[in-house]
Amino acid sequence: MKAIILVGGEGTRLRPLTYSVVKPMVPVANRPFIEHVILKLAAHGINDIVLAMGYKPDSIFAYFKDGAGAGIKLSYSLEEKPLGTAGAVKNAGAHVEDTFFVLNGDTFSDIDYTYMLAFHRRNRAKATIALSHVEDPTRFGVVETKEDGRVTAFIEKPARDKVTSHWINAGVYILEPSVLDCIPGNQFFMFEKGVFPPMLDRGERVFAYTSKSYWIDMGRPSQYHQLNCDVLRGLCSSPLYRVKDITIEQGCAVHPSAHITGPAVINGGCNIAEDATITGPAVIGRNCLIGKGASISNSVLWDDIIVGAGASITGSIIASGAKIEESTRLEDLTINQEAPSDPITKKI
Ligand code: GDD
Ligand code: MG
């Protein structure tokens, strides 16, 4: 079965954390975010994956090349101009002949795609939208339903006083190919405004699959941090991460006096010096040097980071290549040192 993943246009970065790494490639438990998403689909037999994107994804090509694992067909659909969520699917779905999935490429969930497909078929739906329950629906598409799951209204990003439900569009759809007929070609078009509300006006069979499973939109640094911690704690599952208290990849040197408390995952080539403390949840990328007596807790470090002796990092995300000076204290910060002379430091 096919899935089209909307991985975004030119602006798809996790700003201000990094400008060079595109959002799908930011590491979650040391593997690219989008790889977790792809393998999760494949685990449900959805293994014909199209990445719909509006920028030249050199880093994605370089990482995946032609495939994302055994039995997964991976292809790319590029947009010459911004086409919006539905326009991008139209562009990518030229040859879709069967029921297919669409995923917003910045969401991660434990939604059971197999059950969702059975639900879609049982209802003879033209479109099924997965819903998640959130505290603040104003940043999302709010979906109203009848008791049988039939969708009655779709309101994208309602004002606070217009919120009628806390069930929101989780950014996972199952569509029949005929939905593509509602989307004009080569034109900016959004599911949230141009496709779902008119389908409801026409009385078409749009159903909501409500799910209480784990769900997050990782499009902001605080949620990206949360996702890493949740994967490590086993609050959401990924075929790429086996929940384990402490994982230390090959080629690391850990001083016997260093103290590591899980959940922690430390990628290859790291050097953890004497009396350093790592307190989970903690993700440490490849080739990091954690200096003598430094402490890291509840943080996500990418690759090639030097943490000076006695430095303390709590609740933070540090992008690749950063050098944290001796005895520095960082709390709830994102550090982007892509231009070493001009580090960008922001509160998470
Ligand atoms: N290829 C492509 N082309 N992808 C796009 C485009 C485009 O022109 N525009 C947006 N996307 C991708 C984004 O990269 C993201 O992965 C996804 O489509 C959704 O876009 P966002 O910009 O992240 O939307 P949002 O988070 O404000 O709202 C959407 O997601 C919510 C769930 O997280 C809506 O679908 C809401 O209804 C929904 O609740
Ligand atoms: Mg989003």
Short mmCIF file of C-alpha atoms and ligand atoms in Angstrom, two decimals:
data_model
loop_
_atom_site.label_atom_id
_atom_site.label_comp_id
_atom_site.label_asym_id
_atom_site.label_seq_id
_atom_site.Cartn_x
_atom_site.Cartn_y
_atom_site.Cartn_z
CA MET A 1 0.00 0.00 0.00
CA LYS A 2 1.10 3.54 -0.77
CA ALA A 3 1.67 6.42 1.64
CA ILE A 4 2.52 9.98 0.67
CA ILE A 5 4.39 11.81 3.41
CA LEU A 6 4.26 15.61 3.30
CA VAL A 7 7.76 16.55 4.29
CA GLY A 8 7.37 20.20 3.49
CA GLY A 9 8.57 23.13 1.52
CA GLU A 10 11.68 25.28 1.62
CA GLY A 11 11.04 26.56 5.12
CA THR A 12 11.06 23.11 6.67
CA ARG A 13 13.59 23.67 9.43
CA LEU A 14 13.42 23.31 13.18
CA ARG A 15 14.26 26.97 13.72
CA PRO A 16 16.14 28.31 15.57
CA LEU A 17 17.76 25.01 16.39
CA THR A 18 19.32 24.60 12.98
CA TYR A 19 19.19 26.12 9.52
CA SER A 20 21.15 23.48 7.63
CA VAL A 21 19.35 20.34 8.77
CA VAL A 22 15.86 19.90 7.30
CA LYS A 23 13.12 18.91 9.72
CA PRO A 24 12.72 15.31 8.43
CA MET A 25 16.41 14.69 9.11
CA VAL A 26 16.63 15.95 12.70
CA PRO A 27 17.74 13.04 14.89
CA VAL A 28 15.34 11.31 17.24
CA ALA A 29 17.19 8.85 19.47
CA ASN A 30 20.07 9.32 17.02
CA ARG A 31 18.20 8.34 13.83
CA PRO A 32 16.54 10.74 11.36
CA PHE A 33 12.99 11.55 12.36
CA ILE A 34 11.56 10.55 8.98
CA GLU A 35 13.22 7.13 9.18
CA HIS A 36 11.18 6.38 12.31
CA VAL A 37 8.02 7.43 10.43
CA ILE A 38 8.82 5.33 7.35
CA LEU A 39 9.66 2.18 9.30
CA LYS A 40 6.51 2.53 11.35
CA LEU A 41 4.42 2.58 8.18
CA ALA A 42 6.35 -0.39 6.82
CA ALA A 43 5.64 -2.33 10.01
CA HIS A 44 1.95 -2.11 8.99
CA GLY A 45 2.67 -3.30 5.44
CA ILE A 46 2.56 0.23 4.01
CA ASN A 47 5.81 0.02 2.13
CA ASP A 48 5.42 2.08 -1.04
CA ILE A 49 6.43 5.46 0.35
CA VAL A 50 6.53 8.77 -1.50
CA LEU A 51 8.19 11.76 0.13
CA ALA A 52 6.50 14.92 -1.19
CA MET A 53 8.80 17.86 -0.82
CA GLY A 54 9.25 21.37 -2.01
CA TYR A 55 13.01 21.69 -1.74
CA LYS A 56 16.03 19.87 -3.09
CA PRO A 57 16.55 17.25 -0.44
CA ASP A 58 20.25 16.44 -0.90
CA SER A 59 20.66 15.29 2.68
CA ILE A 60 17.64 12.97 2.41
CA PHE A 61 18.91 11.45 -0.87
CA ALA A 62 22.36 11.03 0.58
CA TYR A 63 21.02 9.21 3.61
CA PHE A 64 18.37 6.96 2.08
CA LYS A 65 19.62 6.67 -1.50
CA ASP A 66 17.05 4.37 -3.16
CA GLY A 67 15.63 2.72 -0.11
CA ALA A 68 14.87 2.87 3.53
CA GLY A 69 15.21 -0.80 4.34
CA ALA A 70 14.37 -4.23 3.02
CA GLY A 71 11.10 -4.38 1.15
CA ILE A 72 10.45 -0.63 1.25
CA LYS A 73 10.06 1.24 -2.02
CA LEU A 74 10.99 4.87 -1.47
CA SER A 75 10.43 7.58 -4.04
CA TYR A 76 10.53 11.35 -4.10
CA SER A 77 8.07 13.87 -5.49
CA LEU A 78 9.50 17.35 -5.88
CA GLU A 79 7.52 20.57 -6.21
CA GLU A 80 8.75 23.49 -8.26
CA LYS A 81 6.62 25.94 -6.29
CA PRO A 82 4.71 25.67 -2.99
CA LEU A 83 1.66 23.52 -3.61
CA GLY A 84 0.24 23.27 -0.10
CA THR A 85 -0.73 20.00 1.57
CA ALA A 86 -3.31 18.87 -1.00
CA GLY A 87 -1.47 20.30 -4.02
CA ALA A 88 1.61 18.31 -2.97
CA VAL A 89 -0.43 15.10 -2.75
CA LYS A 90 -1.97 15.75 -6.16
CA ASN A 91 1.54 16.26 -7.53
CA ALA A 92 2.80 13.06 -5.90
CA GLY A 93 -0.24 10.92 -6.53
CA ALA A 94 -0.47 11.02 -10.32
CA HIS A 95 -0.61 7.23 -10.58
CA VAL A 96 -2.49 6.33 -7.41
CA GLU A 97 -5.10 3.72 -8.23
CA ASP A 98 -5.94 2.34 -4.81
CA THR A 99 -6.73 3.48 -1.28
CA PHE A 100 -3.68 5.33 0.11
CA PHE A 101 -2.36 7.03 3.25
CA VAL A 102 -1.26 10.66 3.60
CA LEU A 103 0.83 11.77 6.57
CA ASN A 104 1.88 15.21 7.71
CA GLY A 105 5.62 14.76 7.88
CA ASP A 106 6.13 16.44 11.23
CA THR A 107 3.82 14.30 13.33
CA PHE A 108 4.64 11.10 15.16
CA SER A 109 2.19 8.70 16.70
CA ASP A 110 1.32 5.22 17.81
CA ILE A 111 -1.85 5.29 15.70
CA ASP A 112 -2.58 1.76 14.53
CA TYR A 113 -2.66 2.12 10.75
CA THR A 114 -3.97 -1.41 10.32
CA TYR A 115 -7.03 -0.77 12.52
CA MET A 116 -7.51 2.61 10.90
CA LEU A 117 -7.61 1.00 7.44
CA ALA A 118 -10.13 -1.60 8.61
CA PHE A 119 -12.25 1.26 10.05
CA HIS A 120 -12.02 3.16 6.74
CA ARG A 121 -13.14 0.10 4.76
CA ARG A 122 -15.93 -0.81 7.18
CA ASN A 123 -17.39 2.67 6.77
CA ARG A 124 -16.92 2.70 3.00
CA ALA A 125 -15.39 6.12 3.59
CA LYS A 126 -14.00 8.35 0.87
CA ALA A 127 -11.69 9.93 3.44
CA THR A 128 -10.79 8.96 6.99
CA ILE A 129 -9.02 11.46 9.23
CA ALA A 130 -7.20 10.28 12.37
CA LEU A 131 -8.01 12.43 15.40
CA SER A 132 -6.00 13.07 18.51
CA HIS A 133 -7.16 14.70 21.74
CA VAL A 134 -5.23 17.83 22.80
CA GLU A 135 -5.52 20.46 25.52
CA ASP A 136 -5.15 23.44 23.19
CA PRO A 137 -6.78 22.86 19.80
CA THR A 138 -6.18 26.40 18.49
CA ARG A 139 -2.95 25.43 16.70
CA PHE A 140 -4.62 22.54 14.90
CA GLY A 141 -7.55 21.56 12.72
CA VAL A 142 -10.57 20.92 14.95
CA VAL A 143 -12.85 18.13 13.80
CA GLU A 144 -16.45 17.64 14.88
CA THR A 145 -18.08 14.25 14.52
CA LYS A 146 -21.33 12.40 15.04
CA GLU A 147 -21.50 9.35 17.31
CA ASP A 148 -20.90 6.96 14.43
CA GLY A 149 -17.65 8.75 13.60
CA ARG A 150 -18.99 10.67 10.62
CA VAL A 151 -17.26 14.04 10.36
CA THR A 152 -19.63 17.03 10.47
CA ALA A 153 -17.19 19.96 10.55
CA PHE A 154 -13.50 20.70 10.01
CA ILE A 155 -12.29 24.06 11.32
CA GLU A 156 -8.61 24.83 10.79
CA LYS A 157 -6.96 26.73 13.65
CA PRO A 158 -10.11 28.14 15.27
CA ALA A 159 -9.96 31.20 17.52
CA ARG A 160 -10.07 30.26 21.21
CA ASP A 161 -13.73 31.27 21.56
CA LYS A 162 -14.66 29.19 18.49
CA VAL A 163 -13.24 25.91 19.84
CA THR A 164 -16.01 23.33 19.83
CA SER A 165 -13.98 20.15 20.38
CA HIS A 166 -10.60 19.04 21.66
CA TRP A 167 -10.36 16.37 19.00
CA ILE A 168 -7.99 17.57 16.31
CA ASN A 169 -6.73 16.46 12.95
CA ALA A 170 -3.68 14.31 13.69
CA GLY A 171 -2.38 14.72 10.14
CA VAL A 172 -2.95 11.08 9.13
CA TYR A 173 -5.48 10.46 6.37
CA ILE A 174 -6.68 7.46 4.40
CA LEU A 175 -8.06 8.56 1.06
CA GLU A 176 -9.72 6.97 -1.91
CA PRO A 177 -8.08 7.91 -5.24
CA SER A 178 -11.23 9.85 -6.21
CA VAL A 179 -10.31 12.51 -3.61
CA LEU A 180 -7.56 13.55 -6.01
CA ASP A 181 -10.30 14.68 -8.42
CA CYS A 182 -11.22 17.41 -5.88
CA ILE A 183 -7.70 18.90 -6.08
CA PRO A 184 -6.65 21.11 -9.00
CA GLY A 185 -3.27 20.28 -10.56
CA ASN A 186 -0.15 22.42 -10.18
CA GLN A 187 -1.86 24.89 -7.88
CA PHE A 188 -1.57 25.77 -4.18
CA PHE A 189 -4.32 23.86 -2.39
CA MET A 190 -4.85 22.76 1.22
CA PHE A 191 -6.74 19.74 2.56
CA GLU A 192 -7.63 21.73 5.64
CA LYS A 193 -9.46 24.49 3.74
CA GLY A 194 -9.95 23.44 0.14
CA VAL A 195 -10.65 19.71 0.36
CA PHE A 196 -12.24 18.53 3.63
CA PRO A 197 -14.76 21.35 4.29
CA PRO A 198 -16.15 21.23 0.70
CA MET A 199 -16.36 17.42 0.88
CA LEU A 200 -18.48 17.81 4.02
CA ASP A 201 -20.65 20.43 2.30
CA ARG A 202 -21.25 17.93 -0.48
CA GLY A 203 -22.25 15.26 2.06
CA GLU A 204 -19.40 12.92 1.13
CA ARG A 205 -18.39 10.06 3.39
CA VAL A 206 -15.67 11.53 5.60
CA PHE A 207 -15.01 9.62 8.84
CA ALA A 208 -12.90 10.28 11.91
CA TYR A 209 -10.77 7.60 13.48
CA THR A 210 -10.33 8.71 17.07
CA SER A 211 -7.22 7.48 18.78
CA LYS A 212 -5.99 7.86 22.33
CA SER A 213 -2.54 6.60 21.39
CA TYR A 214 0.58 8.69 21.67
CA TRP A 215 0.65 11.61 19.22
CA ILE A 216 2.85 14.68 18.83
CA ASP A 217 3.53 17.41 16.28
CA MET A 218 7.30 17.80 16.64
CA GLY A 219 7.48 21.02 14.64
CA ARG A 220 8.79 23.13 17.54
CA PRO A 221 11.97 22.60 19.55
CA SER A 222 10.09 21.97 22.82
CA GLN A 223 8.02 19.22 21.21
CA TYR A 224 11.05 17.81 19.43
CA HIS A 225 12.75 17.57 22.83
CA GLN A 226 9.64 15.95 24.27
CA LEU A 227 9.54 13.38 21.46
CA ASN A 228 13.13 12.30 22.11
CA CYS A 229 12.41 11.88 25.82
CA ASP A 230 9.18 9.99 25.14
CA VAL A 231 10.83 7.56 22.72
CA LEU A 232 13.57 6.86 25.27
CA ARG A 233 11.04 6.36 28.06
CA GLY A 234 9.03 4.00 25.87
CA LEU A 235 5.94 6.25 25.88
CA CYS A 236 5.81 5.88 22.12
CA SER A 237 7.20 3.07 20.06
CA SER A 238 9.56 3.04 17.11
CA PRO A 239 10.92 0.08 15.17
CA LEU A 240 14.25 1.92 15.31
CA TYR A 241 14.56 2.05 19.07
CA ARG A 242 14.44 -0.83 21.49
CA VAL A 243 13.62 0.52 24.93
CA LYS A 244 16.64 -0.17 27.05
CA ASP A 245 17.98 1.60 30.10
CA ILE A 246 21.35 2.52 28.63
CA THR A 247 22.56 2.05 25.06
CA ILE A 248 26.18 2.81 24.28
CA GLU A 249 27.17 2.27 20.67
CA GLN A 250 30.54 0.94 19.57
CA GLY A 251 33.68 3.01 19.70
CA CYS A 252 32.87 4.94 22.88
CA ALA A 253 35.31 5.47 25.73
CA VAL A 254 33.51 5.84 29.05
CA HIS A 255 35.71 6.54 32.08
CA PRO A 256 34.95 4.11 34.95
CA SER A 257 34.16 7.00 37.29
CA ALA A 258 31.57 8.48 34.90
CA HIS A 259 28.02 7.96 36.09
CA ILE A 260 25.22 7.22 33.62
CA THR A 261 21.57 6.86 34.63
CA GLY A 262 19.05 5.84 31.97
CA PRO A 263 17.22 6.13 29.83
CA ALA A 264 20.24 7.19 27.82
CA VAL A 265 21.47 6.51 24.32
CA ILE A 266 25.02 7.36 23.36
CA ASN A 267 26.11 7.09 19.75
CA GLY A 268 29.46 5.79 18.48
CA GLY A 269 32.80 7.50 18.96
CA CYS A 270 31.93 9.41 22.15
CA ASN A 271 34.33 10.05 24.96
CA ILE A 272 32.87 10.46 28.44
CA ALA A 273 35.57 11.71 30.81
CA GLU A 274 36.08 11.03 34.50
CA ASP A 275 33.37 12.04 36.94
CA ALA A 276 31.05 13.12 34.12
CA THR A 277 27.37 12.51 34.89
CA ILE A 278 24.68 11.69 32.35
CA THR A 279 21.14 11.51 33.68
CA GLY A 280 18.35 10.34 31.40
CA PRO A 281 16.46 10.92 29.40
CA ALA A 282 19.56 11.84 27.45
CA VAL A 283 20.54 11.43 23.82
CA ILE A 284 24.16 11.94 22.85
CA GLY A 285 25.10 11.90 19.16
CA ARG A 286 28.19 10.66 17.40
CA ASN A 287 31.73 11.73 18.35
CA CYS A 288 30.84 13.92 21.33
CA LEU A 289 33.39 14.71 24.03
CA ILE A 290 31.91 15.10 27.48
CA GLY A 291 34.55 16.73 29.67
CA LYS A 292 35.70 15.91 33.18
CA GLY A 293 33.00 16.47 35.77
CA ALA A 294 30.49 17.75 33.18
CA SER A 295 26.85 16.88 33.75
CA ILE A 296 24.11 16.35 31.19
CA SER A 297 20.51 15.64 32.05
CA ASN A 298 17.20 15.61 30.21
CA SER A 299 18.93 16.82 27.05
CA VAL A 300 19.46 16.00 23.40
CA LEU A 301 22.94 16.48 21.95
CA TRP A 302 23.57 15.97 18.25
CA ASP A 303 26.96 15.06 16.73
CA ASP A 304 30.52 16.35 17.22
CA ILE A 305 29.81 18.38 20.35
CA ILE A 306 32.47 19.29 22.88
CA VAL A 307 31.25 19.84 26.44
CA GLY A 308 33.96 21.47 28.53
CA ALA A 309 34.97 20.27 31.99
CA GLY A 310 32.47 21.07 34.70
CA ALA A 311 29.80 22.33 32.29
CA SER A 312 26.21 21.51 33.14
CA ILE A 313 23.46 21.01 30.52
CA THR A 314 19.85 20.49 31.59
CA GLY A 315 16.65 20.34 29.53
CA SER A 316 18.44 21.53 26.40
CA ILE A 317 19.00 20.67 22.73
CA ILE A 318 22.44 21.24 21.25
CA ALA A 319 22.87 21.11 17.47
CA SER A 320 25.93 19.50 15.86
CA GLY A 321 29.37 21.01 16.16
CA ALA A 322 28.79 23.15 19.23
CA LYS A 323 31.51 23.79 21.77
CA ILE A 324 30.25 24.39 25.28
CA GLU A 325 32.90 26.16 27.31
CA GLU A 326 34.15 24.86 30.67
CA SER A 327 31.86 25.40 33.64
CA THR A 328 29.03 26.86 31.51
CA ARG A 329 25.50 26.24 32.83
CA LEU A 330 22.78 25.71 30.24
CA GLU A 331 19.17 25.23 31.23
CA ASP A 332 16.19 24.80 28.88
CA LEU A 333 18.05 26.19 25.89
CA THR A 334 18.55 25.39 22.23
CA ILE A 335 22.07 26.01 20.94
CA ASN A 336 22.78 26.32 17.24
CA GLN A 337 26.41 26.94 16.52
CA GLU A 338 26.37 26.52 12.75
CA ALA A 339 28.26 29.77 12.47
CA PRO A 340 30.75 29.32 15.36
CA SER A 341 31.26 33.06 15.74
CA ASP A 342 27.55 33.61 16.05
CA PRO A 343 25.88 30.93 18.16
CA ILE A 344 22.15 31.20 18.43
CA THR A 345 20.97 30.50 21.94
CA LYS A 346 17.24 30.52 22.64
CA LYS A 347 14.97 29.40 25.42
CA ILE A 348 13.20 26.18 24.47
N1 GDD B 1 5.39 18.77 0.20
C1 GDD B 1 4.78 19.74 0.85
N2 GDD B 1 4.44 20.87 0.17
N3 GDD B 1 4.55 19.62 2.18
C2 GDD B 1 3.94 20.65 2.81
C3 GDD B 1 3.54 21.82 2.15
C4 GDD B 1 3.81 21.94 0.75
O1 GDD B 1 3.52 22.94 0.08
N4 GDD B 1 2.96 22.66 3.07
C5 GDD B 1 3.01 22.01 4.26
N5 GDD B 1 3.61 20.79 4.11
C6 GDD B 1 3.87 19.79 5.14
C7 GDD B 1 4.63 20.33 6.34
O2 GDD B 1 6.03 20.19 6.19
C8 GDD B 1 4.13 19.44 7.47
O3 GDD B 1 4.86 18.23 7.53
C9 GDD B 1 2.70 19.16 7.05
O4 GDD B 1 2.61 19.40 5.65
C10 GDD B 1 1.67 20.04 7.78
O5 GDD B 1 2.04 21.39 7.62
P1 GDD B 1 2.31 22.34 8.88
O6 GDD B 1 2.75 23.66 8.33
O7 GDD B 1 3.19 21.67 9.89
O8 GDD B 1 0.83 22.50 9.41
P2 GDD B 1 0.33 22.69 10.90
O9 GDD B 1 1.10 21.85 11.86
O10 GDD B 1 0.22 24.13 11.18
O11 GDD B 1 -1.19 22.11 10.78
C11 GDD B 1 -1.42 20.86 10.15
O12 GDD B 1 -1.07 19.79 11.01
C12 GDD B 1 -1.88 19.69 12.24
C13 GDD B 1 -1.37 18.45 12.96
O13 GDD B 1 -0.05 18.64 13.36
C14 GDD B 1 -2.92 20.78 9.78
O14 GDD B 1 -3.09 19.64 8.98
C15 GDD B 1 -3.80 20.72 11.01
O15 GDD B 1 -5.15 20.51 10.63
C16 GDD B 1 -3.36 19.56 11.90
O16 GDD B 1 -4.13 19.54 13.10
MG MG B 2 2.94 20.89 11.85
#
